[in-house]
Coordinates of C-alpha atoms in Angstrom, one line a residue:
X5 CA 15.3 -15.5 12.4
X6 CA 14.8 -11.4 12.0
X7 CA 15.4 -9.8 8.3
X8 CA 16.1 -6.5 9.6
X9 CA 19.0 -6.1 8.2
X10 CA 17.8 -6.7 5.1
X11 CA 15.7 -3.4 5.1
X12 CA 18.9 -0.8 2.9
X13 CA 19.1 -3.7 0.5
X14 CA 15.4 -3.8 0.2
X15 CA 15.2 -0.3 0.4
X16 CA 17.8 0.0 -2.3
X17 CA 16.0 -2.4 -4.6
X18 CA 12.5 -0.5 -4.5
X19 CA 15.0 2.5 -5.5
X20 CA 16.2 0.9 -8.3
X21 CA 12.8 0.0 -9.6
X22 CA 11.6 3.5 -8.7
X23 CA 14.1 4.9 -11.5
X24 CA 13.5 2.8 -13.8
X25 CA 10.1 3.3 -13.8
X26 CA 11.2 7.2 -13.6
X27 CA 13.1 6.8 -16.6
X28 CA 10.7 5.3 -18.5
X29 CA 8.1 7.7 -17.2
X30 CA 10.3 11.0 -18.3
X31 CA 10.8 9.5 -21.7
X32 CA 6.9 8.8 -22.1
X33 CA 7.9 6.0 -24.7
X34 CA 5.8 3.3 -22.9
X35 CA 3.3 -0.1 -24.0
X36 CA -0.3 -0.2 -22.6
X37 CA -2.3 -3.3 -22.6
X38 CA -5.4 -4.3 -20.6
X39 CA -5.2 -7.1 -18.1
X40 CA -8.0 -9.9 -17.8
X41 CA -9.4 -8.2 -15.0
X42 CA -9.4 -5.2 -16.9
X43 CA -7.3 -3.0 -14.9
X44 CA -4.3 -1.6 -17.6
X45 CA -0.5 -2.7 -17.4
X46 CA 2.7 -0.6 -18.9
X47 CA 5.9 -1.8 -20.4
X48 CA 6.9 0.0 -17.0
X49 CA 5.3 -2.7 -14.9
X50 CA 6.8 -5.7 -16.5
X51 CA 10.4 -3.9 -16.7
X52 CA 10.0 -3.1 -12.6
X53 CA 8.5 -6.3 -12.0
X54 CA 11.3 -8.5 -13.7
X55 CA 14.1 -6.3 -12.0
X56 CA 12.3 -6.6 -8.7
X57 CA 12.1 -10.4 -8.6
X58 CA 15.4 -10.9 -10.0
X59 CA 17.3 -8.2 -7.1
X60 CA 14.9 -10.0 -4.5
X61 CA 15.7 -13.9 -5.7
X62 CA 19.4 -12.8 -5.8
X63 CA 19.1 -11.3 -2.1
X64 CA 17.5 -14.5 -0.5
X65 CA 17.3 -17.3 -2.5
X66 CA 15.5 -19.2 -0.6
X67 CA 12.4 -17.0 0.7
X68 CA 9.5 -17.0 -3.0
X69 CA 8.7 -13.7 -4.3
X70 CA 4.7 -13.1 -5.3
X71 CA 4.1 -9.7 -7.6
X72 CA 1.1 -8.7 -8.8
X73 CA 2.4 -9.2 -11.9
X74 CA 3.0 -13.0 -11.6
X75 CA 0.3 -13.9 -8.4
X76 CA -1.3 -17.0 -10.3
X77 CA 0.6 -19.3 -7.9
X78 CA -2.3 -21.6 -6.4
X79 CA -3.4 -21.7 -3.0
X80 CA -2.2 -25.0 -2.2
X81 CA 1.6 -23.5 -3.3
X82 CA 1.1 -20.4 -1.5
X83 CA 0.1 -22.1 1.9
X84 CA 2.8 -23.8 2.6
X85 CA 5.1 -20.3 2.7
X86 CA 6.7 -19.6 6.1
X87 CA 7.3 -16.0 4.4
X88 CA 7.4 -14.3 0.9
X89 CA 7.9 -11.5 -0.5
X90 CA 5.0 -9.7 -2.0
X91 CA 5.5 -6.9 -4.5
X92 CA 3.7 -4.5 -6.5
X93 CA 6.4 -3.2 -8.5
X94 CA 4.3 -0.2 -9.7
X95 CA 1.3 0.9 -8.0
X96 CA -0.5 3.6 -9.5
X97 CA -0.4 2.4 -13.0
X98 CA -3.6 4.7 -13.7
X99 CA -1.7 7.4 -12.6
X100 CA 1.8 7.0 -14.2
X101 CA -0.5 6.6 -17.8
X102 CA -2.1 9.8 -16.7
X103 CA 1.2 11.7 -16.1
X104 CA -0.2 12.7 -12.0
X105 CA 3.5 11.0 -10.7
X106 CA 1.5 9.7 -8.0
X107 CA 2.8 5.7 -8.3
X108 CA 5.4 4.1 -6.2
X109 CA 7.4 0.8 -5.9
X110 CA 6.0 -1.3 -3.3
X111 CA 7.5 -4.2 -1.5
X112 CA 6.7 -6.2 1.9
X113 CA 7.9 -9.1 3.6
X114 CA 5.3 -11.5 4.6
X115 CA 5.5 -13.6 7.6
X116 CA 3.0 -16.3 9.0
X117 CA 0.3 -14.3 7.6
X118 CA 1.2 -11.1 8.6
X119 CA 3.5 -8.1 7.2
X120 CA 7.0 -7.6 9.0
X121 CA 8.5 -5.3 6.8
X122 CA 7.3 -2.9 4.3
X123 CA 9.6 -0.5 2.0
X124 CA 7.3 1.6 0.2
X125 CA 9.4 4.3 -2.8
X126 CA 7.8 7.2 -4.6
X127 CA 10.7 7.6 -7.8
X128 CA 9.0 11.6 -8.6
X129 CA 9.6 12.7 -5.5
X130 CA 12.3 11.3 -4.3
X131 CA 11.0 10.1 -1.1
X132 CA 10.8 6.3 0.5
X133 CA 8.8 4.9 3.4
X134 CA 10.4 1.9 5.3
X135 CA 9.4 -0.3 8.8
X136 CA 10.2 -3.4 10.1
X137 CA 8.1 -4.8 13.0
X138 CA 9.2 -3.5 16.4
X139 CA 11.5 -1.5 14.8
X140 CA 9.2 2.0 14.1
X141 CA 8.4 3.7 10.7
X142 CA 10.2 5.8 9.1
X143 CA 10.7 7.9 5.6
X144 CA 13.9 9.1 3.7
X145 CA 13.0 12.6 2.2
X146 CA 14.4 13.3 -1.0
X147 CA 17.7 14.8 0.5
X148 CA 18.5 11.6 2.0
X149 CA 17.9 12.4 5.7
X150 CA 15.9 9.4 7.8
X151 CA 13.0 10.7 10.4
X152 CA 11.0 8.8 12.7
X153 CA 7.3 9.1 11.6
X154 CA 4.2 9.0 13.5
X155 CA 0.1 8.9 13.0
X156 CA -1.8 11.9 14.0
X157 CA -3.4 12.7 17.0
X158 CA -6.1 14.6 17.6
X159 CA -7.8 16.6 20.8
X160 CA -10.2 15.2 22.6
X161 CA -13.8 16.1 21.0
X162 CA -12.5 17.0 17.6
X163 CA -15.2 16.8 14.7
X164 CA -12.4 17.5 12.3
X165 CA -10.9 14.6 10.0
X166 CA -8.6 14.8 7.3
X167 CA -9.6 12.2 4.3
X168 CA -7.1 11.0 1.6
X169 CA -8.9 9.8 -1.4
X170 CA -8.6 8.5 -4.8
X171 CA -8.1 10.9 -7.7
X172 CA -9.9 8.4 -9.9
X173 CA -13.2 7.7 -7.5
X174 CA -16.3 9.4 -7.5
X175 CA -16.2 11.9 -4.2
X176 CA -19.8 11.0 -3.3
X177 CA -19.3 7.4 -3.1
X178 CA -16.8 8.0 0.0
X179 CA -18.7 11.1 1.6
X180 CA -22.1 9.3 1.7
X181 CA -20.2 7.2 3.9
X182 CA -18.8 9.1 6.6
X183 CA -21.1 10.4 9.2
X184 CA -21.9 13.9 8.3
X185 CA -21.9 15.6 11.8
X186 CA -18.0 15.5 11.0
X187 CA -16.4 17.8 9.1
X188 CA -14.1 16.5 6.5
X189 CA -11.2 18.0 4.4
X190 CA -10.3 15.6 0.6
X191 CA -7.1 14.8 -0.1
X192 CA -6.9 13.3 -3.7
X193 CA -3.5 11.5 -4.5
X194 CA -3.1 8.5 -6.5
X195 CA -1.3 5.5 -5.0
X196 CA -3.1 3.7 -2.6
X197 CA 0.4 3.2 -0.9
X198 CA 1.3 6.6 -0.8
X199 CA -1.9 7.5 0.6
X200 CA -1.8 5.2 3.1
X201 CA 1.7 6.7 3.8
X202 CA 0.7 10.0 4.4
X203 CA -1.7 8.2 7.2
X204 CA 1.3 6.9 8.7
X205 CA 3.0 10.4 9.0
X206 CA 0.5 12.1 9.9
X207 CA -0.4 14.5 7.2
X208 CA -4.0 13.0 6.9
X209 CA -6.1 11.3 9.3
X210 CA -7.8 7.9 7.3
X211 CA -7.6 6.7 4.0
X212 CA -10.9 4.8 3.0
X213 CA -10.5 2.7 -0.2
X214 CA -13.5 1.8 -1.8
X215 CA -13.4 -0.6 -4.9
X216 CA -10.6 -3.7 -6.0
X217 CA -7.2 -3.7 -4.9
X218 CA -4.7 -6.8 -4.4
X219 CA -2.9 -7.8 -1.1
X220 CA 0.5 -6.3 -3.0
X221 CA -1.2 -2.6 -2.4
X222 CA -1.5 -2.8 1.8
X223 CA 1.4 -5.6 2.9
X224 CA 4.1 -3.1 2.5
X225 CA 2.1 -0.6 3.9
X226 CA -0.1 -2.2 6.8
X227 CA 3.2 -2.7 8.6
X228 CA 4.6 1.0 8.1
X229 CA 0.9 2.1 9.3
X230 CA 1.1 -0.4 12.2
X231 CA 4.7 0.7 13.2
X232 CA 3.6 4.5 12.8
X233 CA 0.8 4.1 15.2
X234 CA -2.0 3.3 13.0
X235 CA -3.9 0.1 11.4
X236 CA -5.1 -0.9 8.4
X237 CA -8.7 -2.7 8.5
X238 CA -11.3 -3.9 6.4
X239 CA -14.8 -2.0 6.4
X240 CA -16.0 -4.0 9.2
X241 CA -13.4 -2.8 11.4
X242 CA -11.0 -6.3 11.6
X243 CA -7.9 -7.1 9.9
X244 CA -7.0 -7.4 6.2
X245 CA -5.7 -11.1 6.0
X246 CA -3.0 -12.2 3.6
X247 CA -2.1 -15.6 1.9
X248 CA -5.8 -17.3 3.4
X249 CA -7.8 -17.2 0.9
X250 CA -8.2 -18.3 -3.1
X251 CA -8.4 -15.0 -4.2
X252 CA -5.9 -12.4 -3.4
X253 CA -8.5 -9.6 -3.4
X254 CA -8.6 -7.2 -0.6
X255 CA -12.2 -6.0 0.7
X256 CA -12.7 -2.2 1.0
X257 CA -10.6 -0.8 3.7
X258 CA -9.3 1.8 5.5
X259 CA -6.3 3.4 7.2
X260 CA -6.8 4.2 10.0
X261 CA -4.4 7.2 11.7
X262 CA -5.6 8.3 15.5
X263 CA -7.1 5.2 17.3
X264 CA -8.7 7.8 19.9
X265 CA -11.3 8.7 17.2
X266 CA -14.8 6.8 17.2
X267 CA -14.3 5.0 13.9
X268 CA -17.2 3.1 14.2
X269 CA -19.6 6.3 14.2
X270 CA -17.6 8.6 11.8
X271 CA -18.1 5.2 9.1
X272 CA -21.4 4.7 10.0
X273 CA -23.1 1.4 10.3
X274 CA -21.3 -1.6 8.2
X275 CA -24.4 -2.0 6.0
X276 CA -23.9 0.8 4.2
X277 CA -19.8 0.2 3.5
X278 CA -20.9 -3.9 1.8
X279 CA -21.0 -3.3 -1.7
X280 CA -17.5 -4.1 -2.4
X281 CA -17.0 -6.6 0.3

C-alpha cells in the first residue's frame, strides 16, 4: 500500500509542531532538564512531541509512532513493525536553548527497514523539506511556493567542496579528516536535519557528522537526500540501518551530495573516521 497521499497531512502536522515550538521559542518562557544520556530537553520538546504523536495516532491508527522522546520500546516490540513512524519533534534542542533558530520538526515514515517518506520543517524560517520514495524531493519556501530540488554537481576535476558542519563541534575534529589536497569552504548551521537539507538542494556539497545522534535525526532526511540525488552513509561508506539493532544510535555519518566525487579519498582512509563508530 503507498502513503503518498499522506505527505500534506504529514507535512501539515510537522507545521503545527514547528509553531508551537515557534511560539514557545519567541516567548523564551521555556523548562530545561538534562536527559540520562546527558544531552538537554525543553518544555518545547515534550509539548511538540505529545502534539506530534497524538496528530500522527489520529492520522493512522494503526501504523506505531517512535520519537525520540519516547524510543524505550524494546527490540523484540520494534521488530515486528511492518512501518512506523519515527519522529524527532525538535531537533536542534542545543540550538533553540541557544537562541541560533537553527532546529526543525522532523518526521519519517519507516518501511521494512528503510525511510519512504521524510517531511522535514524549519518553524524560523518558514521553510519545509518533503519526499516520498519515487516521488522526488522537494521544499516549500516560506511564501508557500513548492520546487523540485536537486544535489549538486560538480565539474569533472574539481578540488573544491563545500562542508556543512556543526556550530557546536570543534572545526579541527572534521578538517583533520578530509584529505587536505582539497580545498574546503565551512558551513556552520545547527540541525543536523537542516544541514543535511541543504545537501539535498544543493547549497552545500557533504555534511559529515561526527559524534551521537539517534535514527530520528537521518530517517526523515536519508529519504529527502536519496530522492534529491544524494545518500546518506555511515563513515565506512554503507548504509545507515534503522530498526536492527538494540540501540538506536547512529554511527558517524555523512551526507553525501555529488556521487561523481571520490569520497573515499576526500575522507581518507576509514581508520582515521573510528572513534565514534
Amino acid at each position: 500500500m503507498a502513503y503518498s497521499h499522506l505527505l500534506p497531512d504529514v507535512v501539515e502536522i510537522a507545521r503545527a509542531s514547528g509553531q508551537l515550538i515557534l511560539d514557545i521559542y519567541q516567548r523564551g518562557q521555556f523548562e530545561k532538564q538534562i536527559k540520562d544520556d546527558n544531552t538537554p530537553v525543553t518544555s518545547a520538546d515534550l509539548a511538540a512531541h505529545k502534539l506530534v504523536m497524538e496528530r500522527l495516532t489520529q492520522l493512522t491508527p494503526d501504523i506505531p509512532v517512535l520519537s525520540e522522546e519516547d524510543a524505550s520500546v524494546p527490540l523484540t516490540e520494534r521488530s515486528q513493525w511492518k512501518r512506523y513512524w519515527l519522529v524527532d519533534p525538535l531537533d536542534g534542542t542545543q540550538e533553540f536553548i541557544a537562541g541560533s533558530g537553527d532546529f526543525a520538526t522532523i518526521i519519517a515514515l519507516v518501511e521494512d527497514n528503510s525511510p519512504i517518506m521524510g517531511v522535514v520543517y524549519a518553524p524560523v524560517s518558514g521553510v519545509s523539506y518533503y519526499a516520498y520514495a519515487g516521488k522526488g524531493a522537494y521544499k516549500i519556501t516560506a511564501e508557500g511556493e513548492s520546487v523540485k530540488i536537486a544535489t549538486h554537481h560538480h565539474e569533472e576535476n574539481t578540488k573544491s567542496v563545500v562542508v556543512a558542519i556543526s556550530r557546536r563541534q570543534d572545526i579541527s575534529s572534521i578538517t583533520s579528516r578530509l584529505d587536505p589536497s582539497y580545498n574546503y569552504e565551512l558551513v556552520p548551521l545547527g540541525s543536523a536535519a537542516l544541514k543535511s537539507c541543504l545537501v539535498a538542494e544543493g547549497a552545500v556539497d557533504c555534511y559529515l557528522r561526527l559524534g551521537p545522534t539517534g535514527e530520528w535525526d537521518t530517517a526523515a532526511t536519508q529519504c529527502i537526500v536519496e530522492e534529491a540525488g544524494g545518500r546518506i552513509l555511515n563513515t565506512h561508506l554503507t548504509p545507515l540501518s534503522y530498526n536492527e539493532r538494540n540501540t538506536l544510535e547512529n554511527p558517524n555519518f555523512i551526507t553525501l551530495g555529488d556521487e561523481g566525487l571520490p569520497w573515499a579519498d576526500i575522507l581518507e582512509p576509514d581508520d582515521r573516521m573510528m572513534n565514534a563508530d
